[in-house]
């Protein structure tokens, strides 16, 4: 008896899930689309929240900023769980290798005294800012309407804890393996005159009812803070004998560039929405004016301390 083995192609009845077919037709979908589109429940809720009975558990009205269809927004990075975790694991692995190099040679502790003060009194205390920003992002992950938005906020919340951990590790390295710098940083955050405008600002943002306004208010601070204290200090650090700071700050600069991708795309989607675009634009303009001015004032208090310690910005 002889047997003949042959390949037989079985054509699938459909290329992807029905909800995606309704949107894009029966075409192969990306993993991002399958992990994102229409995941959040929209109907058949058991009860309304007791703390806000005018809303459903998932409700577009938790924010003044709305999209006619929340899934017109897509994360440009195409992050769902697996690519997000893979990317961030690589980032923190590289940071760990760089920090180990600096720790083994005590390079952060051996920086010029002025730069040691900047790191201890300005940079490391920002781990508390990141902790506050994490809570704001958590609110976004809970109250954003549509998985495409809420998962971006969720990833941002995890990122903020990661940023706080990086700053904490920098503090431990600057303290030569002790927590002395971390203790001093907390005291600075609680009582340092230069940090109180930022502390007050982030605490007020934490209690903003509108999750989207909270995220954008924190972003208004980020847009001043990150260029001023991380990428903006690079030349001064390199020329001032603080190359160790430049090496660790680059990872926070890298994160900020990644964060900008989804937030900029979301703001663009809000402004372009056919039904809500005009109202969204008015709200966005108000947020920019209101929170942008306060962010500039708060970060200005920090840059003044930096300028006093290490001199004005290096001219081109």
Short mmCIF file of C-alpha atoms in Angstrom, two decimals:
data_model
loop_
_atom_site.label_atom_id
_atom_site.label_comp_id
_atom_site.label_asym_id
_atom_site.label_seq_id
_atom_site.Cartn_x
_atom_site.Cartn_y
_atom_site.Cartn_z
CA UNK A 1 0.00 0.00 0.00
CA UNK A 2 1.33 3.41 -0.93
CA UNK A 3 0.54 6.77 0.61
CA UNK A 4 0.89 10.10 -1.07
CA UNK A 5 1.36 13.12 1.18
CA UNK A 6 0.14 16.36 -0.28
CA UNK A 7 -0.32 19.87 1.05
CA UNK A 8 -3.85 21.16 1.06
CA UNK A 9 -4.63 24.81 1.63
CA UNK A 10 -7.72 25.49 3.68
CA UNK A 11 -8.97 28.99 3.07
CA UNK A 12 -10.32 30.65 6.22
CA UNK A 13 -13.94 31.74 6.12
CA UNK A 14 -12.84 35.13 7.38
CA UNK A 15 -9.49 36.85 7.83
CA UNK A 16 -10.11 38.44 11.22
CA UNK A 17 -12.75 39.16 13.85
CA UNK A 18 -16.18 40.39 12.83
CA UNK A 19 -15.87 43.79 14.53
CA UNK A 20 -12.74 44.52 12.49
CA UNK A 21 -14.39 43.27 9.30
CA UNK A 22 -17.19 45.79 9.88
CA UNK A 23 -14.61 48.57 10.02
CA UNK A 24 -12.09 47.62 7.34
CA UNK A 25 -13.53 44.74 5.38
CA UNK A 26 -12.49 41.11 5.38
CA UNK A 27 -8.75 41.70 5.21
CA UNK A 28 -5.93 40.39 7.41
CA UNK A 29 -5.66 42.60 10.49
CA UNK A 30 -2.61 43.56 12.51
CA UNK A 31 -2.07 42.24 16.01
CA UNK A 32 -2.48 45.80 17.26
CA UNK A 33 -5.92 46.08 15.66
CA UNK A 34 -7.07 42.75 17.04
CA UNK A 35 -5.83 43.63 20.53
CA UNK A 36 -7.33 47.12 20.53
CA UNK A 37 -10.44 47.73 18.46
CA UNK A 38 -13.79 47.57 20.28
CA UNK A 39 -12.36 45.78 23.32
CA UNK A 40 -13.89 48.13 25.89
CA UNK A 41 -17.52 47.30 26.80
CA UNK A 42 -20.18 49.67 25.51
CA UNK A 43 -23.46 48.18 26.68
CA UNK A 44 -25.14 45.79 29.13
CA UNK A 45 -23.52 47.30 32.22
CA UNK A 46 -24.76 45.95 35.53
CA UNK A 47 -24.93 49.27 37.37
CA UNK A 48 -23.89 52.90 37.25
CA UNK A 49 -21.02 54.08 39.47
CA UNK A 50 -22.39 55.02 42.87
CA UNK A 51 -19.99 57.97 43.04
CA UNK A 52 -21.25 59.42 39.74
CA UNK A 53 -24.68 57.99 38.90
CA UNK A 54 -25.00 60.25 35.87
CA UNK A 55 -22.32 58.22 34.08
CA UNK A 56 -22.01 54.68 32.85
CA UNK A 57 -18.99 52.64 33.94
CA UNK A 58 -17.42 53.44 30.57
CA UNK A 59 -18.67 56.78 29.33
CA UNK A 60 -17.44 59.36 26.83
CA UNK A 61 -18.73 62.13 29.11
CA UNK A 62 -15.94 61.72 31.65
CA UNK A 63 -14.12 64.30 29.51
CA UNK A 64 -15.05 67.43 27.59
CA UNK A 65 -12.75 66.19 24.81
CA UNK A 66 -14.56 63.64 22.67
CA UNK A 67 -14.21 61.63 19.50
CA UNK A 68 -17.23 60.59 17.46
CA UNK A 69 -15.58 57.18 17.20
CA UNK A 70 -12.71 56.72 19.68
CA UNK A 71 -11.13 54.15 17.38
CA UNK A 72 -10.34 56.70 14.71
CA UNK A 73 -7.35 57.31 16.97
CA UNK A 74 -4.64 54.68 16.74
CA UNK A 75 -1.36 54.62 18.64
CA UNK A 76 1.33 55.46 16.04
CA UNK A 77 3.67 53.13 17.93
CA UNK A 78 1.18 50.24 17.52
CA UNK A 79 1.71 49.26 21.14
CA UNK A 80 -0.27 46.50 22.71
CA UNK A 81 1.08 44.45 25.62
CA UNK A 82 3.84 42.46 23.91
CA UNK A 83 5.59 45.18 21.87
CA UNK A 84 5.23 47.64 24.74
CA UNK A 85 6.87 45.31 27.26
CA UNK A 86 9.59 44.33 24.78
CA UNK A 87 10.43 47.95 24.03
CA UNK A 88 10.51 49.06 27.64
CA UNK A 89 12.51 46.04 28.76
CA UNK A 90 15.17 46.97 26.22
CA UNK A 91 15.17 50.61 27.37
CA UNK A 92 15.60 49.71 31.03
CA UNK A 93 18.19 47.03 30.28
CA UNK A 94 20.29 49.61 28.47
CA UNK A 95 19.81 52.10 31.30
CA UNK A 96 20.89 49.45 33.80
CA UNK A 97 24.06 48.70 31.85
CA UNK A 98 24.95 52.38 31.65
CA UNK A 99 24.25 52.92 35.33
CA UNK A 100 26.32 49.88 36.30
CA UNK A 101 29.26 51.34 34.39
CA UNK A 102 28.86 54.63 36.26
CA UNK A 103 28.37 52.94 39.64
CA UNK A 104 31.44 50.75 39.29
CA UNK A 105 33.54 53.88 38.79
CA UNK A 106 31.49 56.13 41.12
CA UNK A 107 31.27 58.66 38.31
CA UNK A 108 28.02 60.24 39.48
CA UNK A 109 29.48 60.76 42.95
CA UNK A 110 32.67 62.23 41.45
CA UNK A 111 30.97 64.94 39.41
CA UNK A 112 31.87 68.57 40.17
CA UNK A 113 30.19 69.83 43.32
CA UNK A 114 27.83 72.13 41.42
CA UNK A 115 26.52 69.25 39.33
CA UNK A 116 26.22 67.05 42.40
CA UNK A 117 23.93 69.70 43.90
CA UNK A 118 21.88 69.92 40.71
CA UNK A 119 21.33 66.16 40.66
CA UNK A 120 20.55 65.95 44.38
CA UNK A 121 18.41 69.08 44.72
CA UNK A 122 16.68 69.32 41.34
CA UNK A 123 16.81 66.10 39.32
CA UNK A 124 16.31 63.28 41.84
CA UNK A 125 13.36 65.04 43.57
CA UNK A 126 11.55 64.79 40.24
CA UNK A 127 10.87 61.14 41.03
CA UNK A 128 8.01 62.49 43.15
CA UNK A 129 6.75 64.47 40.16
CA UNK A 130 6.78 61.26 38.13
CA UNK A 131 4.80 59.51 40.87
CA UNK A 132 2.14 62.22 40.67
CA UNK A 133 2.09 62.02 36.88
CA UNK A 134 1.60 58.26 37.21
CA UNK A 135 -1.62 58.79 39.17
CA UNK A 136 -2.88 61.20 36.52
CA UNK A 137 -2.15 58.59 33.84
CA UNK A 138 -3.97 55.94 35.87
CA UNK A 139 -7.05 58.16 35.86
CA UNK A 140 -6.76 58.32 32.09
CA UNK A 141 -6.47 54.55 31.82
CA UNK A 142 -9.65 54.14 33.88
CA UNK A 143 -11.87 56.87 32.47
CA UNK A 144 -10.74 57.23 28.84
CA UNK A 145 -13.42 56.10 26.42
CA UNK A 146 -12.12 53.49 24.00
CA UNK A 147 -9.32 50.97 24.36
CA UNK A 148 -7.11 52.80 21.87
CA UNK A 149 -6.97 55.71 24.33
CA UNK A 150 -7.07 53.88 27.65
CA UNK A 151 -4.23 51.50 26.83
CA UNK A 152 -1.96 54.42 25.87
CA UNK A 153 -2.72 56.00 29.24
CA UNK A 154 -2.08 52.65 30.96
CA UNK A 155 1.31 52.30 29.31
CA UNK A 156 2.11 55.91 30.22
CA UNK A 157 1.28 55.13 33.86
CA UNK A 158 3.72 52.21 33.87
CA UNK A 159 6.28 54.44 32.16
CA UNK A 160 6.00 57.04 34.89
CA UNK A 161 6.82 54.48 37.56
CA UNK A 162 9.75 53.40 35.39
CA UNK A 163 10.94 57.00 35.15
CA UNK A 164 10.67 57.39 38.93
CA UNK A 165 12.70 54.21 39.35
CA UNK A 166 15.40 55.47 37.00
CA UNK A 167 15.65 58.71 38.95
CA UNK A 168 15.75 56.75 42.21
CA UNK A 169 18.57 54.57 40.92
CA UNK A 170 20.45 57.70 39.85
CA UNK A 171 20.04 58.99 43.40
CA UNK A 172 21.34 55.77 44.92
CA UNK A 173 24.32 55.79 42.56
CA UNK A 174 25.02 59.44 43.39
CA UNK A 175 24.96 58.45 47.06
CA UNK A 176 27.47 55.64 46.43
CA UNK A 177 24.96 52.92 47.20
CA UNK A 178 23.23 54.69 50.08
CA UNK A 179 19.79 56.29 50.33
CA UNK A 180 21.15 59.60 51.58
CA UNK A 181 20.46 61.41 48.31
CA UNK A 182 16.95 59.95 48.14
CA UNK A 183 16.17 61.14 51.66
CA UNK A 184 17.49 64.58 50.83
CA UNK A 185 15.47 64.61 47.61
CA UNK A 186 12.25 63.90 49.49
CA UNK A 187 13.01 66.70 51.93
CA UNK A 188 13.65 69.03 49.00
CA UNK A 189 10.34 68.00 47.41
CA UNK A 190 8.48 68.71 50.64
CA UNK A 191 10.19 71.93 51.70
CA UNK A 192 12.57 73.18 48.99
CA UNK A 193 11.39 76.61 47.89
CA UNK A 194 12.33 76.00 44.25
CA UNK A 195 10.22 72.82 44.07
CA UNK A 196 7.03 74.07 45.70
CA UNK A 197 5.50 75.61 42.54
CA UNK A 198 5.91 72.27 40.75
CA UNK A 199 4.68 70.28 43.73
CA UNK A 200 1.62 72.49 44.06
CA UNK A 201 0.96 72.24 40.34
CA UNK A 202 1.14 68.45 40.10
CA UNK A 203 -1.03 68.03 43.19
CA UNK A 204 -3.69 70.28 41.66
CA UNK A 205 -3.52 68.36 38.38
CA UNK A 206 -4.03 65.11 40.29
CA UNK A 207 -7.52 66.23 41.36
CA UNK A 208 -8.72 67.55 37.99
CA UNK A 209 -12.01 65.77 37.25
CA UNK A 210 -11.52 65.58 33.49
CA UNK A 211 -9.06 62.77 32.76
CA UNK A 212 -8.03 64.25 29.40
CA UNK A 213 -7.37 67.69 30.85
CA UNK A 214 -5.26 66.07 33.56
CA UNK A 215 -3.14 64.24 30.98
CA UNK A 216 -2.70 67.37 28.90
CA UNK A 217 -1.86 69.46 31.96
CA UNK A 218 0.91 67.01 32.88
CA UNK A 219 2.02 67.06 29.27
CA UNK A 220 2.22 70.86 29.43
CA UNK A 221 4.70 70.43 32.29
CA UNK A 222 6.59 67.69 30.45
CA UNK A 223 7.00 69.88 27.38
CA UNK A 224 8.90 72.41 29.48
CA UNK A 225 10.58 70.10 31.98
CA UNK A 226 12.11 67.45 29.74
CA UNK A 227 13.80 69.79 27.23
CA UNK A 228 15.00 72.07 30.04
CA UNK A 229 16.40 69.53 32.50
CA UNK A 230 17.35 66.50 30.41
CA UNK A 231 18.18 67.16 26.76
CA UNK A 232 18.70 70.86 27.47
CA UNK A 233 21.46 70.23 30.00
CA UNK A 234 23.42 67.89 27.76
CA UNK A 235 26.00 70.37 26.45
CA UNK A 236 26.53 71.98 29.83
CA UNK A 237 27.00 68.59 31.46
CA UNK A 238 29.51 67.40 28.87
CA UNK A 239 31.52 70.63 28.97
CA UNK A 240 31.23 70.98 32.73
CA UNK A 241 32.71 67.64 33.71
CA UNK A 242 29.35 65.94 34.32
CA UNK A 243 29.32 63.49 31.44
CA UNK A 244 27.87 60.91 33.82
CA UNK A 245 24.67 62.94 34.05
CA UNK A 246 24.45 63.20 30.28
CA UNK A 247 24.69 59.43 29.97
CA UNK A 248 21.72 58.74 32.24
CA UNK A 249 19.60 61.70 31.14
CA UNK A 250 19.55 60.43 27.56
CA UNK A 251 17.15 57.64 28.54
CA UNK A 252 14.59 60.10 29.89
CA UNK A 253 14.97 62.14 26.71
CA UNK A 254 14.33 58.98 24.68
CA UNK A 255 11.20 58.22 26.68
CA UNK A 256 9.85 61.74 26.23
CA UNK A 257 10.24 61.52 22.44
CA UNK A 258 8.26 58.27 22.49
CA UNK A 259 5.55 59.74 24.73
CA UNK A 260 5.09 62.64 22.32
CA UNK A 261 4.12 60.31 19.49
CA UNK A 262 0.78 59.16 20.85
CA UNK A 263 -0.16 62.40 22.61
CA UNK A 264 0.47 64.52 19.53
CA UNK A 265 -1.57 62.09 17.42
CA UNK A 266 -4.41 62.17 19.96
CA UNK A 267 -4.53 65.97 20.05
CA UNK A 268 -4.60 66.00 16.26
CA UNK A 269 -7.50 63.53 16.25
CA UNK A 270 -9.44 65.62 18.78
CA UNK A 271 -9.04 68.76 16.68
CA UNK A 272 -9.95 67.00 13.43
CA UNK A 273 -13.08 65.22 14.71
CA UNK A 274 -16.02 65.92 12.41
CA UNK A 275 -18.63 66.25 15.16
CA UNK A 276 -16.68 67.50 18.17
CA UNK A 277 -13.66 69.17 16.56
CA UNK A 278 -14.73 72.78 17.12
CA UNK A 279 -15.60 72.26 20.79
CA UNK A 280 -12.44 70.19 21.26
CA UNK A 281 -10.29 72.94 19.76
CA UNK A 282 -11.71 75.52 22.18
CA UNK A 283 -11.07 73.22 25.14
CA UNK A 284 -7.55 72.39 23.96
CA UNK A 285 -6.71 76.07 23.50
CA UNK A 286 -7.94 76.84 27.02
CA UNK A 287 -5.86 74.00 28.48
CA UNK A 288 -2.76 75.18 26.62
CA UNK A 289 -3.11 78.71 27.95
CA UNK A 290 -4.13 77.83 31.49
CA UNK A 291 -1.73 75.02 32.26
CA UNK A 292 1.09 76.05 29.94
CA UNK A 293 1.66 79.32 31.77
CA UNK A 294 1.74 77.60 35.15
CA UNK A 295 4.09 74.93 33.84
CA UNK A 296 6.52 77.55 32.56
CA UNK A 297 6.47 79.29 35.94
CA UNK A 298 7.04 76.06 37.90
CA UNK A 299 9.90 74.83 35.74
CA UNK A 300 11.38 78.32 35.64
CA UNK A 301 11.97 78.04 39.38
CA UNK A 302 14.02 74.88 38.76
CA UNK A 303 16.03 76.21 35.84
CA UNK A 304 16.93 79.27 37.91
CA UNK A 305 18.55 76.99 40.50
CA UNK A 306 20.36 75.06 37.76
CA UNK A 307 21.61 78.25 36.10
CA UNK A 308 22.82 79.56 39.43
CA UNK A 309 24.72 76.33 40.10
CA UNK A 310 26.28 75.50 36.73
CA UNK A 311 25.97 78.70 34.73
CA UNK A 312 23.76 79.82 31.90
CA UNK A 313 23.06 77.77 28.81
CA UNK A 314 26.02 77.08 26.54
CA UNK A 315 25.84 79.28 23.47
CA UNK A 316 25.82 77.65 20.05
#
